[in-house]
C-alpha atoms as a printed R data frame, in Angstrom:
    type eleno elety resid chain resno       x      y       z
1   ATOM     1    CA   MET     A     1  -0.052  0.209   0.239
2   ATOM     2    CA   THR     A     2   1.404  3.444  -0.803
3   ATOM     3    CA   PHE     A     3   0.373  6.727   0.843
4   ATOM     4    CA   LEU     A     4   0.547  9.754   0.059
5   ATOM     5    CA   ASN     A     5   2.860 11.874   2.284
6   ATOM     6    CA   GLU     A     6   2.214 15.430   0.478
7   ATOM     7    CA   GLN     A     7  -0.203 17.828   1.591
8   ATOM     8    CA   ILE     A     8  -2.365 19.032  -1.437
9   ATOM     9    CA   MET     A     9  -1.891 22.273  -2.238
10  ATOM    10    CA   ASN     A    10  -5.161 25.037  -1.532
11  ATOM    11    CA   PHE     A    11  -5.747 27.154  -4.553
12  ATOM    12    CA   PRO     A    12  -9.561 28.816  -3.444
13  ATOM    13    CA   GLN     A    13 -11.930 28.427  -6.087
14  ATOM    14    CA   GLU     A    14 -12.946 32.119  -5.500
15  ATOM    15    CA   LEU     A    15  -9.717 33.444  -6.962
16  ATOM    16    CA   LYS     A    16  -7.851 33.974  -9.666
17  ATOM    17    CA   TYR     A    17  -4.348 33.161 -10.867
18  ATOM    18    CA   THR     A    18  -1.182 33.600 -12.617
19  ATOM    19    CA   LYS     A    19   1.649 31.847 -14.566
20  ATOM    20    CA   ASP     A    20   3.672 33.699 -12.371
21  ATOM    21    CA   HIS     A    21   2.281 32.567  -9.200
22  ATOM    22    CA   GLU     A    22  -0.036 35.540  -7.838
23  ATOM    23    CA   TRP     A    23  -3.440 35.278  -6.852
24  ATOM    24    CA   VAL     A    24  -5.941 37.677  -7.355
25  ATOM    25    CA   LYS     A    25  -9.631 38.378  -5.505
26  ATOM    26    CA   ILE     A    26 -11.320 40.944  -7.458
27  ATOM    27    CA   GLU     A    27 -14.045 42.937  -5.838
28  ATOM    28    CA   GLY     A    28 -16.034 45.392  -7.869
29  ATOM    29    CA   ASP     A    29 -12.945 47.394  -9.566
30  ATOM    30    CA   VAL     A    30 -10.331 46.493  -6.649
31  ATOM    31    CA   ALA     A    31  -8.550 43.581  -7.042
32  ATOM    32    CA   THR     A    32  -6.197 42.426  -3.941
33  ATOM    33    CA   ILE     A    33  -3.083 40.846  -4.846
34  ATOM    34    CA   GLY     A    34  -0.918 38.031  -2.916
35  ATOM    35    CA   ILE     A    35   1.395 34.997  -4.168
36  ATOM    36    CA   THR     A    36   0.201 31.475  -4.079
37  ATOM    37    CA   GLU     A    37   0.667 28.650  -1.319
38  ATOM    38    CA   PHE     A    38   2.571 26.919  -3.706
39  ATOM    39    CA   ALA     A    39   4.930 30.044  -4.431
40  ATOM    40    CA   GLN     A    40   5.627 30.328  -0.843
41  ATOM    41    CA   LYS     A    41   6.423 26.902  -0.420
42  ATOM    42    CA   GLU     A    42   8.823 27.380  -3.153
43  ATOM    43    CA   LEU     A    43  10.147 30.433  -1.895
44  ATOM    44    CA   GLY     A    44  10.899 28.838   1.822
45  ATOM    45    CA   ASP     A    45  10.545 31.552   4.648
46  ATOM    46    CA   ILE     A    46   9.604 35.099   3.663
47  ATOM    47    CA   VAL     A    47  11.834 37.432   5.267
48  ATOM    48    CA   TYR     A    48  11.085 40.676   3.851
49  ATOM    49    CA   VAL     A    49   8.139 42.240   1.446
50  ATOM    50    CA   GLU     A    50   9.174 45.136  -0.702
51  ATOM    51    CA   VAL     A    51   6.460 47.126  -2.688
52  ATOM    52    CA   GLU     A    52   7.487 50.955  -3.536
53  ATOM    53    CA   THR     A    53   5.044 51.521  -6.082
54  ATOM    54    CA   VAL     A    54   1.931 52.393  -4.341
55  ATOM    55    CA   GLY     A    55   0.025 55.428  -6.123
56  ATOM    56    CA   GLU     A    56   1.705 53.983  -9.601
57  ATOM    57    CA   THR     A    57  -0.026 52.568 -12.416
58  ATOM    58    CA   ILE     A    58   1.887 49.327 -13.414
59  ATOM    59    CA   GLU     A    59   0.972 47.605 -16.626
60  ATOM    60    CA   ALA     A    60  -0.027 43.558 -16.516
61  ATOM    61    CA   GLY     A    61   3.237 41.592 -16.290
62  ATOM    62    CA   GLU     A    62   5.232 44.586 -14.947
63  ATOM    63    CA   VAL     A    63   7.023 44.396 -11.739
64  ATOM    64    CA   PHE     A    64   5.632 45.771  -8.609
65  ATOM    65    CA   GLY     A    65   7.887 44.599  -5.864
66  ATOM    66    CA   THR     A    66   9.851 42.166  -4.526
67  ATOM    67    CA   VAL     A    67   9.668 39.115  -2.010
68  ATOM    68    CA   GLU     A    68  12.829 37.768  -0.012
69  ATOM    69    CA   ALA     A    69  12.903 34.815   1.308
70  ATOM    70    CA   VAL     A    70  16.319 33.363   3.396
71  ATOM    71    CA   LYS     A    71  17.924 31.789   0.151
72  ATOM    72    CA   THR     A    72  16.409 34.125  -2.633
73  ATOM    73    CA   VAL     A    73  15.062 37.195  -3.878
74  ATOM    74    CA   SER     A    74  12.111 37.036  -6.254
75  ATOM    75    CA   ASP     A    75  10.396 39.627  -8.262
76  ATOM    76    CA   LEU     A    76   6.180 40.049  -7.847
77  ATOM    77    CA   PHE     A    77   4.763 40.471 -11.361
78  ATOM    78    CA   MET     A    78   1.313 42.698 -11.637
79  ATOM    79    CA   PRO     A    79  -0.990 40.031 -12.668
80  ATOM    80    CA   LEU     A    80  -3.486 42.945 -14.459
81  ATOM    81    CA   THR     A    81  -3.201 46.710 -15.337
82  ATOM    82    CA   GLY     A    82  -3.884 48.831 -12.544
83  ATOM    83    CA   GLU     A    83  -3.077 51.652 -10.119
84  ATOM    84    CA   ILE     A    84  -1.799 50.559  -6.766
85  ATOM    85    CA   LEU     A    85  -3.844 51.728  -4.384
86  ATOM    86    CA   GLU     A    86  -2.492 50.080  -0.743
87  ATOM    87    CA   PHE     A    87   0.282 47.852   0.401
88  ATOM    88    CA   ASN     A    88   0.053 45.689   3.332
89  ATOM    89    CA   ASP     A    89   1.761 47.272   6.111
90  ATOM    90    CA   GLU     A    90   1.587 44.204   8.402
91  ATOM    91    CA   LEU     A    91   4.351 42.821   6.384
92  ATOM    92    CA   GLU     A    92   6.794 45.100   7.181
93  ATOM    93    CA   SER     A    93   7.113 43.874  10.673
94  ATOM    94    CA   SER     A    94   5.307 40.580   9.925
95  ATOM    95    CA   PRO     A    95   6.733 38.975   6.485
96  ATOM    96    CA   GLU     A    96   6.069 35.617   7.543
97  ATOM    97    CA   LEU     A    97   2.376 36.194   7.393
98  ATOM    98    CA   VAL     A    98   2.825 35.362   3.361
99  ATOM    99    CA   ASN     A    99   4.081 31.650   4.677
100 ATOM   100    CA   GLU     A   100   1.543 31.514   7.430
101 ATOM   101    CA   SER     A   101  -1.819 32.778   5.659
102 ATOM   102    CA   PRO     A   102  -0.889 33.536   1.687
103 ATOM   103    CA   TYR     A   103  -4.664 34.277   1.017
104 ATOM   104    CA   GLU     A   104  -5.686 36.043   4.029
105 ATOM   105    CA   SER     A   105  -3.647 38.362   6.226
106 ATOM   106    CA   GLY     A   106  -0.341 37.701   3.550
107 ATOM   107    CA   TRP     A   107  -1.954 39.861   0.977
108 ATOM   108    CA   MET     A   108   0.542 42.155  -0.499
109 ATOM   109    CA   VAL     A   109  -1.385 45.102  -2.618
110 ATOM   110    CA   LYS     A   110  -4.673 46.241  -3.031
111 ATOM   111    CA   VAL     A   111  -5.353 47.702  -6.683
112 ATOM   112    CA   LYS     A   112  -7.610 49.633  -8.718
113 ATOM   113    CA   ILE     A   113  -8.214 47.590 -12.109
114 ATOM   114    CA   THR     A   114  -8.041 49.772 -15.117
115 ATOM   115    CA   GLY     A   115  -7.113 46.750 -17.517
116 ATOM   116    CA   SER     A   116  -8.386 43.517 -18.799
117 ATOM   117    CA   THR     A   117  -8.897 40.288 -16.417
118 ATOM   118    CA   GLU     A   118  -9.163 38.111 -18.961
119 ATOM   119    CA   GLU     A   119  -5.592 36.462 -18.718
120 ATOM   120    CA   LEU     A   120  -6.215 35.339 -15.508
121 ATOM   121    CA   LEU     A   121  -6.436 31.278 -14.715
122 ATOM   122    CA   ASP     A   122  -9.228 29.935 -12.701
123 ATOM   123    CA   ALA     A   123  -8.251 27.536 -10.054
124 ATOM   124    CA   ALA     A   124  -8.663 24.047 -11.832
125 ATOM   125    CA   ALA     A   125  -6.106 26.020 -14.324
126 ATOM   126    CA   TYR     A   126  -3.766 26.689 -11.875
127 ATOM   127    CA   ALA     A   127  -3.741 23.546 -10.250
128 ATOM   128    CA   GLU     A   128  -3.010 22.145 -13.615
129 ATOM   129    CA   LEU     A   129  -0.080 24.405 -14.191
130 ATOM   130    CA   VAL     A   130   1.529 23.465 -10.806
131 ATOM   131    CA   GLY     A   131   0.918 19.905 -11.169
132 ATOM   132    CA   GLU     A   132  -1.579 19.307  -8.320
């Protein structure tokens, strides 16, 4: 008998996803953005999140910040075109929230959507992308 020792990843159905491992929660014309459970597990322990683009309009696919883990620094890519309204200030003193709660208290930015959201993946397509 074989036992599957891996925990199945959590990809909430109500969210949208990108091939760069960001998640997007759309509420009206505002999107909340963070990195997926898959991404934070790949990165390891998050020690710093930097977003210096609040107030700027960033095009889909452009870098809006960085996330630093113990072993690496990764760019954060904007999943849709929009103006960054807010950075999650809690991450300045508690970057580990990205690891502990990637879809809730570990969110990174809120964005006023000014572009298309059609390129975003649903949960099933994202799970397939990462091999879940």
